[in-house]
Coordinates of C-alpha atoms and ligand atoms in Angstrom, one line a residue:
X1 CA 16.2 17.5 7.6
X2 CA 15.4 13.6 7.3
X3 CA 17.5 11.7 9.9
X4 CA 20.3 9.6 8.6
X5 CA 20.2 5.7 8.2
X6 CA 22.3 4.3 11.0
X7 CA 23.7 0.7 11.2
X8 CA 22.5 -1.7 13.6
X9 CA 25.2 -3.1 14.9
X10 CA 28.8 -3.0 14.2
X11 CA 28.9 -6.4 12.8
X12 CA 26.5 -5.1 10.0
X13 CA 28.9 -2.4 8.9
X14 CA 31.9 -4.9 9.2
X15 CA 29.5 -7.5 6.9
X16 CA 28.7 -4.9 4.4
X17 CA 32.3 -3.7 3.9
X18 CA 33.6 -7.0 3.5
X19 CA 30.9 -8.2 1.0
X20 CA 31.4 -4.9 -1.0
X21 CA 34.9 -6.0 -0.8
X22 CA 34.9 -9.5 -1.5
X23 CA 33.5 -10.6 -4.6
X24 CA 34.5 -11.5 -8.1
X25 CA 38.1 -9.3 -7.7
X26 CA 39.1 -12.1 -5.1
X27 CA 38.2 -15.5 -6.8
X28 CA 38.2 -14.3 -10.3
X29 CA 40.3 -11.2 -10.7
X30 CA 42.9 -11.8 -8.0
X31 CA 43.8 -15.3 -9.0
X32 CA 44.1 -14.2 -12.7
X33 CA 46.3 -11.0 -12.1
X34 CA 48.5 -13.2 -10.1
X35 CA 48.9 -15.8 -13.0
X36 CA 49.8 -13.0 -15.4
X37 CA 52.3 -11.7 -13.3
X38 CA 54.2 -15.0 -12.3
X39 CA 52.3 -16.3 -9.4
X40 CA 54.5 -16.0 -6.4
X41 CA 55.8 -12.7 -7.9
X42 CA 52.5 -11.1 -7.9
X43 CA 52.0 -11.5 -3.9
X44 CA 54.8 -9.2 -2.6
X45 CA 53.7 -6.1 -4.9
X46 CA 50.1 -7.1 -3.6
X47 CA 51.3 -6.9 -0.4
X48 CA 53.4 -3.7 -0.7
X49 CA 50.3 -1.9 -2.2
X50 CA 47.8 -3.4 0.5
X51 CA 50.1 -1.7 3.1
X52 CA 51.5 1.4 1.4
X53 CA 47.6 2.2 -0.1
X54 CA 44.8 -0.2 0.7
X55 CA 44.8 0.0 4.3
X56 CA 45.5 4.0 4.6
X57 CA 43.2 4.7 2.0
X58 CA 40.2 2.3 3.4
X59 CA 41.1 4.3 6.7
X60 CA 41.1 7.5 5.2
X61 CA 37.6 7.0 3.5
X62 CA 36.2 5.4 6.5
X63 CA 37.1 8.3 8.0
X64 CA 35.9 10.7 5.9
X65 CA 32.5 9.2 5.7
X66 CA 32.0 9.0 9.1
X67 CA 32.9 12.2 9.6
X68 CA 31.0 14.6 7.0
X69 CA 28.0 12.0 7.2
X70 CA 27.7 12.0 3.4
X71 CA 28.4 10.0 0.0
X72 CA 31.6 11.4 -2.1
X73 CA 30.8 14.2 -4.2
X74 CA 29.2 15.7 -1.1
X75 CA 32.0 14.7 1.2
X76 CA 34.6 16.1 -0.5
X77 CA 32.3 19.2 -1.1
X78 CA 32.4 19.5 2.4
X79 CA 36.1 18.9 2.6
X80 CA 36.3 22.0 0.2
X81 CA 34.0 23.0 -2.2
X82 CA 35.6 22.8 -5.1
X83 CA 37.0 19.1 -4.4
X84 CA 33.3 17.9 -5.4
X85 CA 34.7 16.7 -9.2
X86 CA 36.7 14.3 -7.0
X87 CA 33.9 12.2 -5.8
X88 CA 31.7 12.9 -9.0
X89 CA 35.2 11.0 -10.5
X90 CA 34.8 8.0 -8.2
X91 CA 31.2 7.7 -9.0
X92 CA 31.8 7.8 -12.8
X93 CA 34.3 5.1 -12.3
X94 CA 32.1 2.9 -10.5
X95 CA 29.6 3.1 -12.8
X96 CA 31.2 2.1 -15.5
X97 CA 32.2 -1.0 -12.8
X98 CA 28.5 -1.7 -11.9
X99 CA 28.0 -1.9 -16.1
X100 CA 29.8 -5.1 -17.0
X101 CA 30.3 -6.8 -13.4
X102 CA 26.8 -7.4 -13.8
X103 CA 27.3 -8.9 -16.7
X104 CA 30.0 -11.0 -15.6
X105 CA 27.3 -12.1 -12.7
X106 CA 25.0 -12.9 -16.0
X107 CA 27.5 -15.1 -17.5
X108 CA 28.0 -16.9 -13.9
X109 CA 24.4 -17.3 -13.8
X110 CA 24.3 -18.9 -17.1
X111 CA 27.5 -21.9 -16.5
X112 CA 25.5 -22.6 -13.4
X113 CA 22.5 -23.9 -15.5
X114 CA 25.2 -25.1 -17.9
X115 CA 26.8 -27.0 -15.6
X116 CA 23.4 -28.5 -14.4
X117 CA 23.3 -29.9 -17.6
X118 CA 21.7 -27.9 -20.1
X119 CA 23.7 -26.0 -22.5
X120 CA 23.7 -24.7 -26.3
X121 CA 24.6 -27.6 -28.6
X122 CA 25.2 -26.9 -32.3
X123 CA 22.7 -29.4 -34.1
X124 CA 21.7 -29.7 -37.7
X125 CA 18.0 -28.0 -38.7
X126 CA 16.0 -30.6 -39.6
X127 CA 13.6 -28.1 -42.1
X128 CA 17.1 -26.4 -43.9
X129 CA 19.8 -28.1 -43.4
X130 CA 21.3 -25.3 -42.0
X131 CA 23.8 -25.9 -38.7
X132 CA 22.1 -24.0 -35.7
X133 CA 22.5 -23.9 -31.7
X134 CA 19.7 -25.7 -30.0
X135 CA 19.3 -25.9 -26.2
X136 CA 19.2 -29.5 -25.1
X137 CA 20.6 -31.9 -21.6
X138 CA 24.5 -32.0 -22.7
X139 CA 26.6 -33.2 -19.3
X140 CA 29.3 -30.9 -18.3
X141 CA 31.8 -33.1 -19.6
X142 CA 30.7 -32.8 -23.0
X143 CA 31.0 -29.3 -23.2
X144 CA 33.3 -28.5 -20.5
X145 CA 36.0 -30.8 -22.7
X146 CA 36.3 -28.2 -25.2
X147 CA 35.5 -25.2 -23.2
X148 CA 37.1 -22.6 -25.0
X149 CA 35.3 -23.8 -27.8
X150 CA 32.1 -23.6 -26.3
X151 CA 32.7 -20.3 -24.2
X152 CA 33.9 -18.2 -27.1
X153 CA 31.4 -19.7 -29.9
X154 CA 28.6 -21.8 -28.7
X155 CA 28.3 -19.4 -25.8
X156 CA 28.8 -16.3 -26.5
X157 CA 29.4 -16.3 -30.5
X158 CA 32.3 -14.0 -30.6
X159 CA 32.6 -11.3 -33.6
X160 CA 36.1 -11.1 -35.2
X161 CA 36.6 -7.6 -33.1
X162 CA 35.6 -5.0 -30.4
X163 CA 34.5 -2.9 -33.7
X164 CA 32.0 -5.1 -33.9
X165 CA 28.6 -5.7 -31.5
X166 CA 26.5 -8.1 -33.2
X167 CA 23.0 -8.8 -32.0
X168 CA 22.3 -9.6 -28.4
X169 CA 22.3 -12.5 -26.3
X170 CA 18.9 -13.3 -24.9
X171 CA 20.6 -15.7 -22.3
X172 CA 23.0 -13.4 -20.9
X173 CA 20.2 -10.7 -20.8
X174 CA 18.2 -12.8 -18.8
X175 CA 21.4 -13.6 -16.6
X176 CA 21.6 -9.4 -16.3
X177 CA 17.9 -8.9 -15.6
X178 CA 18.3 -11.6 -13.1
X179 CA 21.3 -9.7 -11.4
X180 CA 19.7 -6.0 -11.6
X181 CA 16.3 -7.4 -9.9
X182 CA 18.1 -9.2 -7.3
X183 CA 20.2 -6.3 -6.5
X184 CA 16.6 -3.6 -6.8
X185 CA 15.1 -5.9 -3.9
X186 CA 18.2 -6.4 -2.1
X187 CA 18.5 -2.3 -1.6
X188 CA 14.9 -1.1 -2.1
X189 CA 15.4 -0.2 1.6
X190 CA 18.6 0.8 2.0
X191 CA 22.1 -1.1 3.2
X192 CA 21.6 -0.6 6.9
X193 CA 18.5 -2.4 6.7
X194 CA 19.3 -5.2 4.5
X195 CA 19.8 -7.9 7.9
X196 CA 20.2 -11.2 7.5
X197 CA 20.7 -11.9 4.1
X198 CA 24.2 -10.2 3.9
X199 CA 25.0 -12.6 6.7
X200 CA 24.7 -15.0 4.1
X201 CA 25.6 -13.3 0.8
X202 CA 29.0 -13.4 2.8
X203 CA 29.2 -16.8 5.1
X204 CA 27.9 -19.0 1.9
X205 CA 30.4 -18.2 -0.6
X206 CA 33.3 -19.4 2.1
X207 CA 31.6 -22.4 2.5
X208 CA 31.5 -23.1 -1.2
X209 CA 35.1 -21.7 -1.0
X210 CA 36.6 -24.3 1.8
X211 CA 35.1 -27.4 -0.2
X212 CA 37.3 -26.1 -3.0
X213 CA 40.4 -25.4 -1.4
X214 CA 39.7 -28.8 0.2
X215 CA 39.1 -30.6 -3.2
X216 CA 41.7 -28.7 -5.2
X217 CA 44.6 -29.6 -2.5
X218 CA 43.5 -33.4 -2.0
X219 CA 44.2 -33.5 -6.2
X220 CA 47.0 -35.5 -7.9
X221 CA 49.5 -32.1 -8.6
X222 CA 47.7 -29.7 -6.7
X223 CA 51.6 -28.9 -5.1
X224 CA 53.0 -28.2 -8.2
X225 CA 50.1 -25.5 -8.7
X226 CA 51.0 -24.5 -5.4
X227 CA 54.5 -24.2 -5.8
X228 CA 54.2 -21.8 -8.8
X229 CA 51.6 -19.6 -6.7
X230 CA 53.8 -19.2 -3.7
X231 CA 57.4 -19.4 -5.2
X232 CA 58.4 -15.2 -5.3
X233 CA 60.4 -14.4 -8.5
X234 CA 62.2 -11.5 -8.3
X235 CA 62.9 -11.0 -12.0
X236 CA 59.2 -9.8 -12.1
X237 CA 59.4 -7.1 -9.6
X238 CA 61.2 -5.1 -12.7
X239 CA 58.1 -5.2 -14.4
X240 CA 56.8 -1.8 -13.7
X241 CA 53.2 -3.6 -15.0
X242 CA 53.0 -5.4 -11.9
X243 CA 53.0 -2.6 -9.6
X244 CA 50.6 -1.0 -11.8
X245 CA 48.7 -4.3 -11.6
X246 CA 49.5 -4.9 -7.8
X247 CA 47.5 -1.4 -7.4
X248 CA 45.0 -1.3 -9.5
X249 CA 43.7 -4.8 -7.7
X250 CA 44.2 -3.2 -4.5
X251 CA 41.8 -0.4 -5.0
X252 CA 39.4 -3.2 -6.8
X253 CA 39.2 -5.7 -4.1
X254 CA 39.2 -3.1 -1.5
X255 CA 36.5 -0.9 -3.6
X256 CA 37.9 1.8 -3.2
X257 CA 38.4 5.0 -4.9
X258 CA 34.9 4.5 -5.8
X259 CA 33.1 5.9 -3.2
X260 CA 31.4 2.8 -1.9
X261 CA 33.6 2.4 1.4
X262 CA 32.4 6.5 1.9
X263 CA 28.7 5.9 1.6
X264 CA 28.8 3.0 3.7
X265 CA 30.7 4.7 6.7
X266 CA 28.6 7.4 6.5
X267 CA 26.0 5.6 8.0
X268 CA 28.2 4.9 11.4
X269 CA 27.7 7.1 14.4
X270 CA 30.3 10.1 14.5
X271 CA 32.2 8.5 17.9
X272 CA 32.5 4.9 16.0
X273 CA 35.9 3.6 15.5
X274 CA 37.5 3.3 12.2
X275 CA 41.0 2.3 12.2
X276 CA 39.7 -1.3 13.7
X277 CA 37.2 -2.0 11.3
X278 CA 39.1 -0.8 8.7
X279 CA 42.1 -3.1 9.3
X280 CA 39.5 -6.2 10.0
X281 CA 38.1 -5.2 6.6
X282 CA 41.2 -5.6 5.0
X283 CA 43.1 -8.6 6.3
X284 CA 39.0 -10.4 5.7
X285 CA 39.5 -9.4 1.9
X286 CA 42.7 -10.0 1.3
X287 CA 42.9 -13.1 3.5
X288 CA 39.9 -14.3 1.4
X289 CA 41.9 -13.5 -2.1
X290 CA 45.0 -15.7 -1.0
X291 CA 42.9 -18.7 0.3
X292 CA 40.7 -18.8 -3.3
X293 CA 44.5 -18.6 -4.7
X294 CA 44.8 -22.1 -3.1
X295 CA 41.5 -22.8 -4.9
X296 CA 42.8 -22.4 -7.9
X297 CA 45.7 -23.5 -8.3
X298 CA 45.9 -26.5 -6.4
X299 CA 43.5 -27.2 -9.7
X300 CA 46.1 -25.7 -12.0
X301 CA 48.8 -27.7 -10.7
X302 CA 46.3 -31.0 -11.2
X303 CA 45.6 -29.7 -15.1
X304 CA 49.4 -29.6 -15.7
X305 CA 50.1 -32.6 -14.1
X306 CA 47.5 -34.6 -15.9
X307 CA 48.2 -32.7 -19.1
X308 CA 52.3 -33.4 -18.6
X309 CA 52.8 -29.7 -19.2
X310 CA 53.6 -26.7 -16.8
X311 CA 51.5 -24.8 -14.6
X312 CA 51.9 -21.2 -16.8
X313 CA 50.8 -23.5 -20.1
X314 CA 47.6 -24.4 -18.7
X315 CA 45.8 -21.2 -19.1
X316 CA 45.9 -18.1 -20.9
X317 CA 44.5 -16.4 -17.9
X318 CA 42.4 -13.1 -17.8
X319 CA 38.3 -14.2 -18.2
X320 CA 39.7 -17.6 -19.3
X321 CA 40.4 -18.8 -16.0
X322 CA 36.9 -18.7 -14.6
X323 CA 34.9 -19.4 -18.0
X324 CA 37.2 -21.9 -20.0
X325 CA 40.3 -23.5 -18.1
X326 CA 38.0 -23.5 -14.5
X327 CA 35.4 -25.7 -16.3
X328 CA 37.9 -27.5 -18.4
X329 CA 39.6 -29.2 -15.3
X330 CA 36.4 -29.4 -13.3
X331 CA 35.3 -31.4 -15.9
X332 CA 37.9 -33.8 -15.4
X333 CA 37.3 -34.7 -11.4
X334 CA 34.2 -36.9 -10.2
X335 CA 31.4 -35.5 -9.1
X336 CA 31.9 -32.6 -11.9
X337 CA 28.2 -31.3 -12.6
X338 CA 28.2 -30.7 -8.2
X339 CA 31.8 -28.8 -8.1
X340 CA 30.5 -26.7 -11.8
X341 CA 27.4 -25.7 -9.7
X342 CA 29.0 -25.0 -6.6
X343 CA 31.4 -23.1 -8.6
X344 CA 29.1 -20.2 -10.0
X345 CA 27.0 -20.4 -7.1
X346 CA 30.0 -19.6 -5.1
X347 CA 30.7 -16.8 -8.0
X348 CA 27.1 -14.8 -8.0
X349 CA 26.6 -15.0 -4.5
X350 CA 29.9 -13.2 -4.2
X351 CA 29.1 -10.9 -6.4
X352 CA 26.1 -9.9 -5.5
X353 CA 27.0 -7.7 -2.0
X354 CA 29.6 -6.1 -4.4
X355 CA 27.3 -4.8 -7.3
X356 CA 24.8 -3.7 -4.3
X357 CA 27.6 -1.6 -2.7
X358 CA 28.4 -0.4 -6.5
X359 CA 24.7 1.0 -7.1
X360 CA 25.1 2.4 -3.2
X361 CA 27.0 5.4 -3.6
X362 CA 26.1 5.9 -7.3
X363 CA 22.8 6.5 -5.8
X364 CA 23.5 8.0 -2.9
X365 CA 25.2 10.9 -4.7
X366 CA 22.2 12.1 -6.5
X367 CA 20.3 12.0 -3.0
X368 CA 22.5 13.7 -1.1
X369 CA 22.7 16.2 -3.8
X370 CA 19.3 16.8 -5.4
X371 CA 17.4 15.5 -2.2
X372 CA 15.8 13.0 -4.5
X373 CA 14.1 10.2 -2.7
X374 CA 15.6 6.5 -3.0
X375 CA 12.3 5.1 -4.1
X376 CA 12.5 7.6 -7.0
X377 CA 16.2 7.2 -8.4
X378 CA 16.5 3.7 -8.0
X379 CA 14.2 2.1 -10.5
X380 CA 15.9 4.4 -12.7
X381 CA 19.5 3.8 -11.9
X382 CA 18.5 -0.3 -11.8
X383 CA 16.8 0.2 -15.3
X384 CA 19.6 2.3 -17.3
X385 CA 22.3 0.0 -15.4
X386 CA 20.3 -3.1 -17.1
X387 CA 20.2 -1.1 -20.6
X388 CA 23.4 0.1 -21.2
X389 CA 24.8 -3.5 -19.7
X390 CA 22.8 -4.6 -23.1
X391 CA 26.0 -3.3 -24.9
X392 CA 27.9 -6.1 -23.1
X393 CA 25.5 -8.8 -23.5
X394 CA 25.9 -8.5 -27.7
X395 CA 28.1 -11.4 -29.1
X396 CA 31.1 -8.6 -29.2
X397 CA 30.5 -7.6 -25.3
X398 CA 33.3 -9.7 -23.8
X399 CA 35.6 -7.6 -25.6
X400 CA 34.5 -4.6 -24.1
X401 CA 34.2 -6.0 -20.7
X402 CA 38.1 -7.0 -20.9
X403 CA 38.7 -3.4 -22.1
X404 CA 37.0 -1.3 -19.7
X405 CA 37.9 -3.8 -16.9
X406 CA 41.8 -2.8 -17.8
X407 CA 41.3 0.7 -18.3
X408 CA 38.9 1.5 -15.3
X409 CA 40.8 -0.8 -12.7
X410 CA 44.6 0.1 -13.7
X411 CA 44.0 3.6 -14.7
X412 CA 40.7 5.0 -13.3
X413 CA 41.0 4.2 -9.9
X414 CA 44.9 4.6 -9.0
X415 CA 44.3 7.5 -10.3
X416 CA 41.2 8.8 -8.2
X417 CA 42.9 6.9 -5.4
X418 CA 46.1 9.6 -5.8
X419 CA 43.7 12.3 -6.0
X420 CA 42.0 11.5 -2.9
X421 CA 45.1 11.2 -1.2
X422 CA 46.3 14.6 -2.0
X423 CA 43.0 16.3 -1.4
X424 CA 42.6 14.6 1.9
X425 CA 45.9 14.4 3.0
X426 CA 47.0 18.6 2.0
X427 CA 43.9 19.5 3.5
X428 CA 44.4 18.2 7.1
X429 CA 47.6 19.1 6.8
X430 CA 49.6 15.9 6.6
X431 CA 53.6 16.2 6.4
X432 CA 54.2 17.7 2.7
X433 CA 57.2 15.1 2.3
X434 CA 55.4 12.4 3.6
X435 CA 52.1 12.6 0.5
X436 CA 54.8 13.9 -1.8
X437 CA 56.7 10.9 -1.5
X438 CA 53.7 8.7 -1.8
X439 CA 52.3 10.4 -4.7
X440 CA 55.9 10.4 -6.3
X441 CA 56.4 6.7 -6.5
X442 CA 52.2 6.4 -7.8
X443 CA 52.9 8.7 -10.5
X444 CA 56.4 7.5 -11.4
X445 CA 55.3 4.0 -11.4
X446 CA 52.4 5.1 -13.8
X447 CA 54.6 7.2 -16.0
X448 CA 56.7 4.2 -16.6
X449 CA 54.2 1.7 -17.2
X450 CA 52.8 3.9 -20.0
X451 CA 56.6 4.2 -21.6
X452 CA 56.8 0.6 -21.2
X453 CA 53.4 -0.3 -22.6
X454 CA 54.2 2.2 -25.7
X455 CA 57.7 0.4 -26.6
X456 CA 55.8 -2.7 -26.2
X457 CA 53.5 -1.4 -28.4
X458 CA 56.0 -0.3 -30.8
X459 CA 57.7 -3.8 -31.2
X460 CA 55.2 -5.6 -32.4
Ligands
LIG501 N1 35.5 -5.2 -4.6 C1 34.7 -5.9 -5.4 C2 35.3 -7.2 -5.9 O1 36.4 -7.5 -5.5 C3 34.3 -5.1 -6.6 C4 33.7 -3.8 -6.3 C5 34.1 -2.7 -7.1 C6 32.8 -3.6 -5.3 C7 33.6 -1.5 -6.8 C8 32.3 -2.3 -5.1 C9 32.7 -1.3 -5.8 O2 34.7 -7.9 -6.6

């Protein structure tokens, strides 16, 4: 049997864990989630379900990977064979991740030549008369000014509904092709011998990130931002949604539940440690999510200053916040075409560790299964990730992206997270009370957020 890949050194497996875990969850996602559910409110919830399932579960895959020497579906095969659905699970879910975060990365890659300068403009056709987009030089500030505007219609021409594709975006597809070729050269040889660059797909983006925290707190109102993102509420911690929320970014940022924290241990020796670089894996995530907080809302507190309104009016949130208010604001501060840039730059380059560490295990399933060499399944998995991310690059594509980014992330992976857990934990034989109780409070919290959602539902 061919010899497994083995890390280099220690640092490597640390770097790859926390680039698969840092990326677009902590500077878009994170900050987003935590305006929706009242800022300060958000972070004990966050914390609750980094304690009570991040950090055992990132333990518990390390563990497992290390210790069978395999990717999910054949890890848990090995746990007991008929536990193999449970990692195909994961890798479904993580699919259907790799599908439109690579199109986020496309849109990314896009607002960084926009914010360059050069951007779709509606213009009048001299030959017709007929209005039509042209690409010309239009400063950020232009365009940035009304940036909903421009996101939802000159960029990415919205339909009226989720019913309804339209044709596709030749931008964005070139943004996608950019990200799926990137990503095919990245892991052509495999994560362990990747080197250097993750060194940098990881160190960059903090630089970018410290400039920003640096900018957004020297701001006029950056305090009042920060006061809303560190103030708890404890009215919201009723809100069964932001538990559900609380977890569901938990198993995001961490990737878990989605087999990439499985495949990547399974590449340590058998005596390694786990527990350690487990916990440093976490606290570097998470640690990274609360300083990009500062990022962004030091710049919220500056819109609503400037604006005279308060920090929850600035921004509707969800993809708004990095596409529309982000921009919006940036466009407002000296220097704004160099912040725009630095921005997205800071954006794709954090991405990009995480959609390699996506396409990881997905792959790594079929070879440990069907012995099929990575040469082989690769092209294919980079070409039928780049078609079927087509259906997100049409003009109705961003609602599909906000829909399967809610259903996957709140839904898809609690859920394979709670399956794990039991599999895992009955297995080895931990304390029955102790996984019940767990399981109990998942479920319950689950079960209420449905009943809740459904009343909601009904009132309106
Ligand atoms: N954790 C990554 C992020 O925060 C996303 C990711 C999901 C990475 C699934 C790998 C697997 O952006």
């Amino acid at each position: 049997m061919e010899e497994r890949a083995r890390w280099r050194r220690r640092a490597d497996f640390i770097f790859a864990a926390v680039g698969a875990a840092i990326g677009l969850g902590n500077v878009w996602r994170f900050p987003y989630i935590a305006f929706k559910y009242g800022g300060g409110a958000f972070l004990i919830p966050y914390f609750v379900a980094l304690l009570t399932a991040g950090i055992p579960l990132l333990i518990l895959e390390f563990g497992l990977g290390r210790m069978m020497q395999a990717g999910a579906p054949a890890a848990f095969a090995k746990v007991r064979k008929n536990f193999e659905w449970i990692g195909w699970l994961s890798l479904f879910a993580v699919m259907l991740i790799f599908f439109y975060y690579t199109v986020i990365m496309a849109w990314c890659w896009n607002y960084v030549v926009f914010s360059a300068g050069f951007a779709p403009k509606l213009e009048v056709a001299q030959e017709t008369g007929h209005l039509k987009y042209v690409w010309s030089s239009v400063n950020i500030r232009e365009w940035a000014a009304r940036s909903e505007q421009f996101f939802k219609h000159d960029f990415l021409r919205l339909t009226s509904g989720p019913g309804h594709l339209g044709h596709i975006l030749w931008y964005v597809v070139i943004g996608l092709a950019i990200s799926w070729l990137w990503s095919f050269f990245y892991v052509r040889h495999g994560p362990v011998s990747i080197g250097k660059e993750i060194y940098f797909t990881v160190i960059i983006p903090w630089i970018i990130l410290v400039i920003l925290v640096i900018r957004g707190l020297t701001l006029p109102g950056a305090i009042k931002g920060l006061n809303y993102y560190l103030t708890p509420n404890f009215a919201a911690l009723k809100n069964p949604e932001t538990w559900l929320a609380a977890y569901g970014q938990i198993f995001f940022t961490l990737s878990l539940a989605m087999g990439t924290q499985i495949v990547y241990s399974s590449y340590l020796e058998r005596r390694t440690d786990v527990n350690n670089n487990a916990i440093v894996t976490a606290l570097a995530n998470c640690g990274t999510s609360f300083f990009a907080g500062f990022a962004v809302f030091s710049v919220l507190g500056f819109a609503a200053q400037a604006l005279g309104v308060s920090v929850p009016e600035v921004t509707k949130g969800g993809l708004h916040l990095a596409f529309i208010t982000y921009p919006r604001i940036i466009s407002m501060l000296p220097a704004a075409a160099v912040i725009g840039v630095l921005f997205f730059i800071l954006l794709v380059t954090l991405a990009i560790d995480s959609q390699i560490s996506q396409v990881e295990p997905f792959m790594c399933g079929f070879m440990d299964k069907w012995r099929i060499d990575r040469k082989k399944i690769l092209p294919i998995v980079v070409v039928c990730g780049f078609l079927v991310g087509l259906i997100f690059a049409t003009r109705g594509g961003y609602y599909w992206v906000d829909i399967i980014d809610h259903v996957t992330c709140d839904f898809g992976l609690t859920l394979v997270g709670i399956l794990e857990a039991i599999a895992i934990g009955w297995f080895f034989g931990a304390p029955r009370w102790a996984g019940l109780t767990g399981i109990g409070v998942i479920v319950l919290i689950i079960i209420m957020s449905f009943v809740l959602m459904k009343l909601k539902g009904r009132e309106e």
